[in-house]
PDB file of C-alpha atoms and ligand atoms in Angstrom:
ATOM      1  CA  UNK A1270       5.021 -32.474 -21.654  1.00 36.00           C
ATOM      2  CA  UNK A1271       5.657 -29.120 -22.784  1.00 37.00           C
ATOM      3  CA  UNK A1272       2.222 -28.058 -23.804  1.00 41.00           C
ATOM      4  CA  UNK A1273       1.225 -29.381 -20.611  1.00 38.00           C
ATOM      5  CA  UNK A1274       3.170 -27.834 -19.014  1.00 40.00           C
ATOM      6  CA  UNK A1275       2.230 -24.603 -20.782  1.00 40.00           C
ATOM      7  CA  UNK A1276      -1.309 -24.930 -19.712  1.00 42.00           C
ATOM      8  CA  UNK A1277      -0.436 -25.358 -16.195  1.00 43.00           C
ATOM      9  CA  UNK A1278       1.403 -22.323 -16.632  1.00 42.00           C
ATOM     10  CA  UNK A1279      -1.729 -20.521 -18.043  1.00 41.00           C
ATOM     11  CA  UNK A1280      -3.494 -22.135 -15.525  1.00 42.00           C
ATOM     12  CA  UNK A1281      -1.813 -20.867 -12.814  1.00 43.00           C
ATOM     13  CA  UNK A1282      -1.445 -17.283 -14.032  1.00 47.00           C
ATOM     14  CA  UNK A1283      -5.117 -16.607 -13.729  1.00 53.00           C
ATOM     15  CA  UNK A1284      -5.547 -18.384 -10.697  1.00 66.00           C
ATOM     16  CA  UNK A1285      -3.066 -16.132  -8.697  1.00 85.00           C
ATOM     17  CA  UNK A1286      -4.339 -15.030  -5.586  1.00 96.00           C
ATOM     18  CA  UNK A1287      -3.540 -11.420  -4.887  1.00 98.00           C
ATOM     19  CA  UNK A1288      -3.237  -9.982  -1.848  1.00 98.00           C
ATOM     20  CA  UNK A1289      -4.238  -6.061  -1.523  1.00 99.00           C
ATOM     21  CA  UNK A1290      -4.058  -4.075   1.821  1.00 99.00           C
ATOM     22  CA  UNK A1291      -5.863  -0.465   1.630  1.00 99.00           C
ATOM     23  CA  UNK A1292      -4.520   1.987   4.202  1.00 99.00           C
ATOM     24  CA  UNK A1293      -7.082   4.884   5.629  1.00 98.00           C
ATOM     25  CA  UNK A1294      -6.956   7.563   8.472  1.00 98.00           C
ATOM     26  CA  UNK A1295      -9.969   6.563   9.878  1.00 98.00           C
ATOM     27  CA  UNK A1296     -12.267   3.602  10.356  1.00 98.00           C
ATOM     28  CA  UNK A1297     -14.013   4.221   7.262  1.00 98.00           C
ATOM     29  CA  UNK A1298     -12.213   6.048   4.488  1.00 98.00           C
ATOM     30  CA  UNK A1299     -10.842   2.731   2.952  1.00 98.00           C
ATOM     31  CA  UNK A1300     -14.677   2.046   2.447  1.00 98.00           C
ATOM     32  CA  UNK A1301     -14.971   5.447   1.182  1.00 98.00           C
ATOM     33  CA  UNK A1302     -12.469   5.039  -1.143  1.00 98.00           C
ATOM     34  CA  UNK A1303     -12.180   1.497  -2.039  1.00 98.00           C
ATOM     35  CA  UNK A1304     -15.051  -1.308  -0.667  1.00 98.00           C
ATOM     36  CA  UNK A1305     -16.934  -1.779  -4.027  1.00 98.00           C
ATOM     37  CA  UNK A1306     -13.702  -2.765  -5.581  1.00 99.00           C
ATOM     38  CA  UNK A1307     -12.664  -4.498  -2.402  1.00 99.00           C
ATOM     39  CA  UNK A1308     -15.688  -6.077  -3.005  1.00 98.00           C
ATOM     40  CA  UNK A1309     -15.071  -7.277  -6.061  1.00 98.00           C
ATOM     41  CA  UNK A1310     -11.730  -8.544  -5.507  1.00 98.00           C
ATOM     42  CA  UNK A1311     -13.311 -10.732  -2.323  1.00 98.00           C
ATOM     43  CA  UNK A1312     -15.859 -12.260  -4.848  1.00 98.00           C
ATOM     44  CA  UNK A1313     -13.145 -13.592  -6.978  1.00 98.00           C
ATOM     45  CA  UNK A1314     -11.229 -15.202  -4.296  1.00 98.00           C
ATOM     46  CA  UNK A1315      -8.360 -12.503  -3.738  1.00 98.00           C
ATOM     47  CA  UNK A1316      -7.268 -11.254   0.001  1.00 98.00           C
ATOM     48  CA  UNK A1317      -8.144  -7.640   0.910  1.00 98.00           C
ATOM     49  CA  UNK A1318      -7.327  -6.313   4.246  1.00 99.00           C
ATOM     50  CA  UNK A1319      -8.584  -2.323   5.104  1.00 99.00           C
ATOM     51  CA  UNK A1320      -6.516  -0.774   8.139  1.00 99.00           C
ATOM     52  CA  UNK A1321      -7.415   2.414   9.171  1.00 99.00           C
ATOM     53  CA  UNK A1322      -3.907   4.214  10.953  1.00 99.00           C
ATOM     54  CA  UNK A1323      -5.853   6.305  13.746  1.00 98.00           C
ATOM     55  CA  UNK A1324      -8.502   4.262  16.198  1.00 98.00           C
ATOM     56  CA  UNK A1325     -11.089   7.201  15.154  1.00 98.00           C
ATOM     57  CA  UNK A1326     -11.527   8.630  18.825  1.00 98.00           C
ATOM     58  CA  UNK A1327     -12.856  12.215  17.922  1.00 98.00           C
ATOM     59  CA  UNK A1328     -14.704  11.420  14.917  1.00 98.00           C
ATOM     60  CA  UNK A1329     -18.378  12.272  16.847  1.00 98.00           C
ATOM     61  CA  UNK A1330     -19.797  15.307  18.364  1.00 98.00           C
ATOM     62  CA  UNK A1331     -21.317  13.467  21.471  1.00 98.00           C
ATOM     63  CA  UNK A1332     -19.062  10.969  22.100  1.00 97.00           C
ATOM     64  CA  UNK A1333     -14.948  10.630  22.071  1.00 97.00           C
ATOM     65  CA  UNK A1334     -12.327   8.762  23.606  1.00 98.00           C
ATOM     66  CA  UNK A1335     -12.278   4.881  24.038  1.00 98.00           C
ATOM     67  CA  UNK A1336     -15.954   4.479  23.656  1.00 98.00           C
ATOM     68  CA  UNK A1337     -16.261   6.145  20.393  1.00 98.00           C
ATOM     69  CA  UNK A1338     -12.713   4.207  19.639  1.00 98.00           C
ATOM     70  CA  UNK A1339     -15.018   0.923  20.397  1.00 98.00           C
ATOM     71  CA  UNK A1340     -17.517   1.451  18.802  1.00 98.00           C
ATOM     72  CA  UNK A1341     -15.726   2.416  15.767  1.00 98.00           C
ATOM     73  CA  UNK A1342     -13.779  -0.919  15.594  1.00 98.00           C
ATOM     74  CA  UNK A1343     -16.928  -2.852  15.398  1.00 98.00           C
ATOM     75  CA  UNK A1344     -18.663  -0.580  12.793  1.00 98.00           C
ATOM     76  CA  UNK A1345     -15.232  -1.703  10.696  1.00 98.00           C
ATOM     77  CA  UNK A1346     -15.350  -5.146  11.993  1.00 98.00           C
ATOM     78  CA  UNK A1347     -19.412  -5.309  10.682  1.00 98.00           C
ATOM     79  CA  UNK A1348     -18.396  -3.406   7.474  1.00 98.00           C
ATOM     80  CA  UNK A1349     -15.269  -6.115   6.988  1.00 98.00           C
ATOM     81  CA  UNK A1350     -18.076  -8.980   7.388  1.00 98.00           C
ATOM     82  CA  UNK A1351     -20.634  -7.630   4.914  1.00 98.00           C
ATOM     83  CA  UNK A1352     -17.585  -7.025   2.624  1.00 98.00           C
ATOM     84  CA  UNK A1353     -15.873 -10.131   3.056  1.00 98.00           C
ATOM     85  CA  UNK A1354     -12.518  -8.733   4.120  1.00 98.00           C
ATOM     86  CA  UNK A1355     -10.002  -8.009   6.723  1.00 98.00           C
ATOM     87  CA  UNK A1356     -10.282  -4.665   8.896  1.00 98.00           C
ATOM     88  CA  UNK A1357      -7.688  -3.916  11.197  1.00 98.00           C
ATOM     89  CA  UNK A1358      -7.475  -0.678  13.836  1.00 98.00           C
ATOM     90  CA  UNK A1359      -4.437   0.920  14.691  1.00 98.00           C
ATOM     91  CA  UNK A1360      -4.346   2.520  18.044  1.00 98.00           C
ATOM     92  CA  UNK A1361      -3.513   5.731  17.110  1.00 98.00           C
ATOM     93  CA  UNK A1362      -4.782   8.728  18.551  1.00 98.00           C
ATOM     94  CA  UNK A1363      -7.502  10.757  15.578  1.00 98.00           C
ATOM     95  CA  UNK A1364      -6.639  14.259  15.026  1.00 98.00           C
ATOM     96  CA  UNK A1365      -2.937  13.581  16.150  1.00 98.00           C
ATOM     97  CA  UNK A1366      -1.403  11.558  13.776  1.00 98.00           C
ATOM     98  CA  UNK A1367       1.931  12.407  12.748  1.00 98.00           C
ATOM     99  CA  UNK A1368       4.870  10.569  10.030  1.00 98.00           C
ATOM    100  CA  UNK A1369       6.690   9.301  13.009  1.00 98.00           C
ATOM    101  CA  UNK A1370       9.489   6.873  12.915  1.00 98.00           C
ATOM    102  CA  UNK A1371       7.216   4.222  14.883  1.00 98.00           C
ATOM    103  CA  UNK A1372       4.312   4.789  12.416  1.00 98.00           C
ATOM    104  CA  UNK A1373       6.185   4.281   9.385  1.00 98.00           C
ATOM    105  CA  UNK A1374       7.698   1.357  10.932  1.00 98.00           C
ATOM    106  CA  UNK A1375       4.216   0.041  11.600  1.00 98.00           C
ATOM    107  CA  UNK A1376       3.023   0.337   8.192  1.00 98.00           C
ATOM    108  CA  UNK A1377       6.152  -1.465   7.104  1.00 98.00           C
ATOM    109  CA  UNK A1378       4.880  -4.195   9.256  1.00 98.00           C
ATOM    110  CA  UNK A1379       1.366  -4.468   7.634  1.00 98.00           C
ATOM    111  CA  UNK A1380       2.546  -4.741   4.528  1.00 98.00           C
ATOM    112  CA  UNK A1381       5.272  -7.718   4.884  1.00 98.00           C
ATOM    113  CA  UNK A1382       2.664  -9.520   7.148  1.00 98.00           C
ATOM    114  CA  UNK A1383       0.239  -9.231   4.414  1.00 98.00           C
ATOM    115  CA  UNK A1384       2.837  -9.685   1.736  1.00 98.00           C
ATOM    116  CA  UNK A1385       0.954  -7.237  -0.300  1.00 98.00           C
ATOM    117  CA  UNK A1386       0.952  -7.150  -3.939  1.00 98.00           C
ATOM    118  CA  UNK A1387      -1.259  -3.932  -4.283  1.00 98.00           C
ATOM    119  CA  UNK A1388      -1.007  -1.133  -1.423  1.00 98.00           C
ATOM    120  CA  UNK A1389      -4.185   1.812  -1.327  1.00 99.00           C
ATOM    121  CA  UNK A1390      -3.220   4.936   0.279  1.00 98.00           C
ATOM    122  CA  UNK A1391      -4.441   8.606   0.237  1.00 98.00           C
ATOM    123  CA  UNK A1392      -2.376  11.241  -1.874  1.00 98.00           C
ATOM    124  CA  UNK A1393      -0.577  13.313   0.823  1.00 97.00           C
ATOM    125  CA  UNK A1394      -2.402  16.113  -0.229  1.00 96.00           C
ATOM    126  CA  UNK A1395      -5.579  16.166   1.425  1.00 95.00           C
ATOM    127  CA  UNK A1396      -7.539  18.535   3.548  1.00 95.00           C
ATOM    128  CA  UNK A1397      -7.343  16.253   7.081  1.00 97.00           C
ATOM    129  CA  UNK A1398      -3.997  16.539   8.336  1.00 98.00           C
ATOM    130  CA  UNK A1399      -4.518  12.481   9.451  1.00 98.00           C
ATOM    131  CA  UNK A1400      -4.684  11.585   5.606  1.00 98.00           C
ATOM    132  CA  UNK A1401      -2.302  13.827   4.306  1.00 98.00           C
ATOM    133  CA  UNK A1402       0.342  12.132   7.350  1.00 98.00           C
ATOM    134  CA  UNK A1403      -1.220   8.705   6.131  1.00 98.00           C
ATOM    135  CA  UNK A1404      -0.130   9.567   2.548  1.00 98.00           C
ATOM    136  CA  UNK A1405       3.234  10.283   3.633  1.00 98.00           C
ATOM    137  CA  UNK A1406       3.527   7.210   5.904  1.00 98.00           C
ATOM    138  CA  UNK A1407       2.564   4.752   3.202  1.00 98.00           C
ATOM    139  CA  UNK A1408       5.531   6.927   0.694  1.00 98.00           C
ATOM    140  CA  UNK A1409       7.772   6.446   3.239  1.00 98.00           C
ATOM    141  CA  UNK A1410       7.191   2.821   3.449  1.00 98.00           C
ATOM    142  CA  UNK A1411       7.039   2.336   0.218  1.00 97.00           C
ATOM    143  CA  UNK A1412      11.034   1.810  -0.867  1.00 97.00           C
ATOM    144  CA  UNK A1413      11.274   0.288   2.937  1.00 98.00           C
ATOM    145  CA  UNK A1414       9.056  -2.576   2.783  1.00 98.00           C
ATOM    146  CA  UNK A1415      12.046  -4.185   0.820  1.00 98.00           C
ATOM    147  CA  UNK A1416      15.078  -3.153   2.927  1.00 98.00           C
ATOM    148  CA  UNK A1417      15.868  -6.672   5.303  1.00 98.00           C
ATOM    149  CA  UNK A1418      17.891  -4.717   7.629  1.00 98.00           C
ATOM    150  CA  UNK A1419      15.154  -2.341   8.581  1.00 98.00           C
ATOM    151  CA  UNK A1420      12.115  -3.850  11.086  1.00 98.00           C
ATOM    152  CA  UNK A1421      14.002  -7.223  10.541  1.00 98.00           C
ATOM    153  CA  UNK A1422      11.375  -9.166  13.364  1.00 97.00           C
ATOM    154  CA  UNK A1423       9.219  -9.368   9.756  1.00 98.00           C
ATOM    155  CA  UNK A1424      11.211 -10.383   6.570  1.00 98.00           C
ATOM    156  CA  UNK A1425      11.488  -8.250   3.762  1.00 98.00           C
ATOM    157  CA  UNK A1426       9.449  -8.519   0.404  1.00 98.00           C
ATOM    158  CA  UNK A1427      11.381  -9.459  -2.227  1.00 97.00           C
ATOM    159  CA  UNK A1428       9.616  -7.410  -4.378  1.00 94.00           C
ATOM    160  CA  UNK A1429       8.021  -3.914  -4.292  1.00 96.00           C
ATOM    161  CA  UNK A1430       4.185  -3.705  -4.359  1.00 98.00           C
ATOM    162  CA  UNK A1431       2.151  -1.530  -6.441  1.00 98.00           C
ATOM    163  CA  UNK A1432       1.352   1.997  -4.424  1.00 98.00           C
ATOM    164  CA  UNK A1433      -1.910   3.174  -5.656  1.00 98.00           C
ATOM    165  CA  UNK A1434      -3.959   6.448  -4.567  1.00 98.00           C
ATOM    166  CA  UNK A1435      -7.263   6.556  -3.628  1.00 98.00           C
ATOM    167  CA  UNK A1436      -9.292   9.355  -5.930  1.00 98.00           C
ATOM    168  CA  UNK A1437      -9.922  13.246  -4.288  1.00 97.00           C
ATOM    169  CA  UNK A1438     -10.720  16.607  -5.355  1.00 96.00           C
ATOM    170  CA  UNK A1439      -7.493  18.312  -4.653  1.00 97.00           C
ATOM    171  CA  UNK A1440      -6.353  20.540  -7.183  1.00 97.00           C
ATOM    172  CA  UNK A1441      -2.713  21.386  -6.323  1.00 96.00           C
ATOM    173  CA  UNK A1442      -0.123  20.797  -6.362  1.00 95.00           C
ATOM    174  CA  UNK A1443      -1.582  18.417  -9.096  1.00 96.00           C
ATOM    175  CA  UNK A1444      -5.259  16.998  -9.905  1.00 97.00           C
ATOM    176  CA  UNK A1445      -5.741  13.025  -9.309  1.00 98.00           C
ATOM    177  CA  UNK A1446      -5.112  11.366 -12.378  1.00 98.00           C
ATOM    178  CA  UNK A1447      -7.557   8.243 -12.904  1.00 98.00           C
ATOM    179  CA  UNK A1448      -4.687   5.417 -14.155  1.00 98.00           C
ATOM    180  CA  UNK A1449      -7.479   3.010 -12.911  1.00 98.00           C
ATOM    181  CA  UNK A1450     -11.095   3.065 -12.654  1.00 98.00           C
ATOM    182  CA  UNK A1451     -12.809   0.397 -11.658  1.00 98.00           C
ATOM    183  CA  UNK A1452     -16.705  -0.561 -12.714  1.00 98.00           C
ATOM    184  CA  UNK A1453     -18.435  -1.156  -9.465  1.00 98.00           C
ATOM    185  CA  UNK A1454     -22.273  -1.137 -10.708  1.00 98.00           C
ATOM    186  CA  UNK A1455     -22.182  -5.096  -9.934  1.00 98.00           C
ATOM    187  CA  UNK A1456     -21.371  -4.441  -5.921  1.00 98.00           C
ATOM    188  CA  UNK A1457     -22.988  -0.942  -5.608  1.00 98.00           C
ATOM    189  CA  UNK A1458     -25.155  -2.200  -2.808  1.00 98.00           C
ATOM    190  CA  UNK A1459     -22.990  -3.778  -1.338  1.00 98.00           C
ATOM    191  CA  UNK A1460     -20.543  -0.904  -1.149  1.00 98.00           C
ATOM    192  CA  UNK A1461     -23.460   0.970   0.758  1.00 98.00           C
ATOM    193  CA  UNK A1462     -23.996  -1.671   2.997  1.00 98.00           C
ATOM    194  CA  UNK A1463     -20.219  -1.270   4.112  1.00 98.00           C
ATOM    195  CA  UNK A1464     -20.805   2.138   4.822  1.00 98.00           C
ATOM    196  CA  UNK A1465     -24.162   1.785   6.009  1.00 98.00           C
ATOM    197  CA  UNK A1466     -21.875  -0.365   8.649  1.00 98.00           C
ATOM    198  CA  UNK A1467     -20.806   2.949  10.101  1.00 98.00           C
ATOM    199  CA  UNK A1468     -23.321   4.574  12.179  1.00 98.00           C
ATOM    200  CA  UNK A1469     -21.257   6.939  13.685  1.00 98.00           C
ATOM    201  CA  UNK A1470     -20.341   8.500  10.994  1.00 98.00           C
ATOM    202  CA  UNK A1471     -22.558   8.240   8.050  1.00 98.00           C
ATOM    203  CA  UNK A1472     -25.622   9.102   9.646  1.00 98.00           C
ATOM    204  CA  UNK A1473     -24.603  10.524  13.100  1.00 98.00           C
ATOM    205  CA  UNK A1474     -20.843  12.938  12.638  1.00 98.00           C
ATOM    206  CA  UNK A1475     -20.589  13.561   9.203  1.00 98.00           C
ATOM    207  CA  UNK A1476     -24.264  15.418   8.744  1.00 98.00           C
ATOM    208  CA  UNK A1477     -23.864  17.110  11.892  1.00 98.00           C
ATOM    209  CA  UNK A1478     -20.834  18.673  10.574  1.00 97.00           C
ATOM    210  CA  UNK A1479     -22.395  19.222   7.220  1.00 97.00           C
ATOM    211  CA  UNK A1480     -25.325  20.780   9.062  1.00 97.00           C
ATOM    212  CA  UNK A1481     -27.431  18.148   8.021  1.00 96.00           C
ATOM    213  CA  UNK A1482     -28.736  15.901  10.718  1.00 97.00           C
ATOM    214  CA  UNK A1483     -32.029  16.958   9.814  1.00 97.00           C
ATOM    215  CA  UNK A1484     -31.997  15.366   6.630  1.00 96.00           C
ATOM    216  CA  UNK A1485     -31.273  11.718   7.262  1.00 98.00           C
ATOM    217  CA  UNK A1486     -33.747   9.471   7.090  1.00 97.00           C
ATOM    218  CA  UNK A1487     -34.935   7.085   9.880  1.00 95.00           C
ATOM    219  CA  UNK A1488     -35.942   4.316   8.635  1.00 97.00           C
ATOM    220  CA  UNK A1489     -33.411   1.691   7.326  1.00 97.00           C
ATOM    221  CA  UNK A1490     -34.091   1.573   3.554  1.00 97.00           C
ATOM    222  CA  UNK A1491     -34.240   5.037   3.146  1.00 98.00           C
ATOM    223  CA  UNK A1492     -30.731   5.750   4.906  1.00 98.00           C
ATOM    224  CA  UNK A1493     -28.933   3.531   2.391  1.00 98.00           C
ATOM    225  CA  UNK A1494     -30.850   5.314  -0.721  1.00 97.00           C
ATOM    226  CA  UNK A1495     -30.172   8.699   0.875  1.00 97.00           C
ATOM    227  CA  UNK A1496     -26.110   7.030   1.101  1.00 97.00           C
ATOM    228  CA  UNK A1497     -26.576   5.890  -2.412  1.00 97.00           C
ATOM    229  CA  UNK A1498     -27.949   9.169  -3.507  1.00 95.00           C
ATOM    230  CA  UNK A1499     -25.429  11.410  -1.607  1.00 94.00           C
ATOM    231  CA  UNK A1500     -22.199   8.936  -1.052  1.00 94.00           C
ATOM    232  CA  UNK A1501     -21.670   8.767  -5.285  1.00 93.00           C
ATOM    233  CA  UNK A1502     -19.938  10.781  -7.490  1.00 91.00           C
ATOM    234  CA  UNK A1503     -20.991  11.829 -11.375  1.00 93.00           C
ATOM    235  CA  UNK A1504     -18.332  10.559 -13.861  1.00 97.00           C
ATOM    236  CA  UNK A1505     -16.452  13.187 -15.356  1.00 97.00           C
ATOM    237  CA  UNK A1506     -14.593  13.188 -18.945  1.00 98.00           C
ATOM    238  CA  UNK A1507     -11.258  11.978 -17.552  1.00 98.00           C
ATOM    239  CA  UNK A1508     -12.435   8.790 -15.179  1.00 98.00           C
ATOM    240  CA  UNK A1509     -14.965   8.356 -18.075  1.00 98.00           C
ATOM    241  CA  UNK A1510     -11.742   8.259 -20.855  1.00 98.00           C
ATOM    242  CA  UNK A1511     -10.366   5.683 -18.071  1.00 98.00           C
ATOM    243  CA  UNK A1512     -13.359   3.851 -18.131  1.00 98.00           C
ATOM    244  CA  UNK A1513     -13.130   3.447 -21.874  1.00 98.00           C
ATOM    245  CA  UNK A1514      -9.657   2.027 -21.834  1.00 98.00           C
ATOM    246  CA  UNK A1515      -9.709  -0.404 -19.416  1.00 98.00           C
ATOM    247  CA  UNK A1516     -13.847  -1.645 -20.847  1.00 98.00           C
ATOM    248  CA  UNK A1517     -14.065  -0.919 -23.631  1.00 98.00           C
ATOM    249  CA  UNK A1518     -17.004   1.312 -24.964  1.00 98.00           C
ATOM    250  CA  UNK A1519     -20.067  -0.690 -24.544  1.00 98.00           C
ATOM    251  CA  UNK A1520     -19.304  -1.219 -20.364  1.00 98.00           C
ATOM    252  CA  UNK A1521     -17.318   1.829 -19.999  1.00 98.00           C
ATOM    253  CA  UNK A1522     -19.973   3.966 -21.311  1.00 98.00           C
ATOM    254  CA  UNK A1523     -22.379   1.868 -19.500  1.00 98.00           C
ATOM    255  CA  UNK A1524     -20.804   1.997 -16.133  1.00 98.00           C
ATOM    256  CA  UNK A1525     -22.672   4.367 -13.434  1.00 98.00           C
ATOM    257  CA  UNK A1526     -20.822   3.890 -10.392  1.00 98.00           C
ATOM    258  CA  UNK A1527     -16.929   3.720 -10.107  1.00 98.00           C
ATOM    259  CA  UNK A1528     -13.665   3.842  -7.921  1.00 98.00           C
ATOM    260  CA  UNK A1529     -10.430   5.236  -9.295  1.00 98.00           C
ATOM    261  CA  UNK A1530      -6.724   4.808  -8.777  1.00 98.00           C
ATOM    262  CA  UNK A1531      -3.596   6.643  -9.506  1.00 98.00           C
ATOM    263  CA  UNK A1532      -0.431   4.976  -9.688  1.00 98.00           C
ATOM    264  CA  UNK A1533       2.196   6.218  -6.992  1.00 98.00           C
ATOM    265  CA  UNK A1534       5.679   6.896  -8.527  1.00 97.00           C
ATOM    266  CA  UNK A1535       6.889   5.202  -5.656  1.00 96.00           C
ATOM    267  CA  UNK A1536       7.154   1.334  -5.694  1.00 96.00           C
ATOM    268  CA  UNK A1537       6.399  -1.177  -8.674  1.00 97.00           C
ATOM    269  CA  UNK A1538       5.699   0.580 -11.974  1.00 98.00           C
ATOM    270  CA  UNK A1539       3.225  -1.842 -13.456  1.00 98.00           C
ATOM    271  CA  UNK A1540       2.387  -1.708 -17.230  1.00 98.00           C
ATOM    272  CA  UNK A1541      -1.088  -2.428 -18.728  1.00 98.00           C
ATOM    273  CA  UNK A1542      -0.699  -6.233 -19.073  1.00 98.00           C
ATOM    274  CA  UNK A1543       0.222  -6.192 -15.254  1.00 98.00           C
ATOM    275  CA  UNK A1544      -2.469  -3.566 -14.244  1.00 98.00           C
ATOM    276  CA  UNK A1545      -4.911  -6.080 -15.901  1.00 98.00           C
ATOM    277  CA  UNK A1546      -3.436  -9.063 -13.912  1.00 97.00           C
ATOM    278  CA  UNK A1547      -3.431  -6.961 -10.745  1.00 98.00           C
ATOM    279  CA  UNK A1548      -6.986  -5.965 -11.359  1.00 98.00           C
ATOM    280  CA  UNK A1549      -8.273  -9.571 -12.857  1.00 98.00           C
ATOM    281  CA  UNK A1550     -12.014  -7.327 -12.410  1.00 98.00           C
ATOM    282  CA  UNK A1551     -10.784  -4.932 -15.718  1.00 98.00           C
ATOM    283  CA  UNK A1552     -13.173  -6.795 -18.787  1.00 91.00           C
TER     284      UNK A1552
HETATM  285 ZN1   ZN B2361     -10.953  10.230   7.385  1.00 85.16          ZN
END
């Protein structure tokens, strides 16, 4: 019985379902950050949920208010389709979000309900004072989510998630640090359809901020090149060296597009064996 037994065991181990939920400000920075290796987790059979903390109301220079807060939840809700996920919309106000005690308590909520065994989050030290406040709400939760006494209407994990941060430019007080980086050449279109999801933003806010309306294209191809084109980063030494180590050199020098993750101090301190269980996609 024992070897049996043993296989099951094995069996089991890679079969795990994991369950990751990836918080963002707005109703699209998870996909930003995160939807090719959303992506990839979906394909295997593992639960992602995006949630994005504000409802997105002033992201658009023509519209704000409910209607742009409507038609933001169904650019997620098309983006969750095509990616074969979960997107949720908190109704929170854009621009205004603050580390409140109901927030927090909130976040605490989403990630019992989802019993989460991998949380995504912004570092809290962003430019957009509605990420850096999302950073700080998903620190705040992070020791919390295990405390029964606290938001006791939803049990208490039993144990303590792994925090992750999405990847940014921000230089102080510390440069992102590339734990994890993913290969996402196998869903790179499909990571541009999720954004292509967002209308709004993609081709409508974010170049008219940029000063660039003028330069996206019309026709439906050529907006999700121009994405591809402009919505990817070059791989520099350190996400390359991360690339290496978790691929080995023949993929990881191979691998074009990426997404990369820092490990949060807060939470479950996962070692490589469990980074490669967590992230079954790392071969
Ligand atoms: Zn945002």
């Amino acid at each position: 019985m024992k070897p049996l037994f043993l296989i099951l065991a094995g069996v089991t181990a890679q079969t795990e379902k994991l369950r990751v939920i990836a918080f963002g400000a707005h109703p699209d920075d998870c996909d930003i950050r995160a939807a090719g290796t959303a992506r990839l987790f979906a394909s295997m059979g593992h639960a992602v949920k995006f949630v994005s903390v504000t409802n997105g109301d002033v992201g658009h220079h023509e519209m704000h208010g409910p209607a742009l807060a409507q038609r933001r939840a169904a650019e997620a809700k098309e983006s969750a389709r095509r990616l074969g996920i979960e997107y949720e919309v908190l109704d929170n106000h854009d621009g205004k979000l603050l580390p409140t005690l109901d927030v927090r308590e909130e976040i605490i909520r989403q990630i019992r309900k989802w019993n989460a065994d991998i949380v995504l989050a912004p570092r809290p030290n962003d430019y957009h004072p509605d990420h850096r406040y999302t950073g700080v709400l998903i620190q705040d939760a992070a020791y919390m989510v295990v405390v029964p006494s606290l938001v006791p209407e939803v049990p208490a994990l039993r144990k303590n998630p792994v925090f992750l941060y999405y990847e940014d430019n921000f230089q102080r007080p510390n440069p992102f640090r590339p734990d994890i980086a993913v290969s996402i050449d196998s869903v790179i279109d499909a990571k541009i359809d999720s954004l292509d999801a967002h209308v709004s933003q993609f081709y409508e806010w974010l170049p008219w901020v940029d000063g660039r309306l003028s330069e996206v294209p019309k026709d439906p191809a050529g907006r999700k090149a121009w994405l591809k084109r402009t919505r990817t980063r070059q791989i520099n030494p350190t996400v390359r060296a991360s690339l290496l180590k978790w691929y080995g050199s023949e993929k990881g020098n191979a691998t074009q597009y990426y997404e990369a993750f820092e490990v949060c101090e807060y939470g479950a301190q996962p070692n490589e064996a469990r980074i490669r269980q967590l992230f079954p996609m790392l071969k």
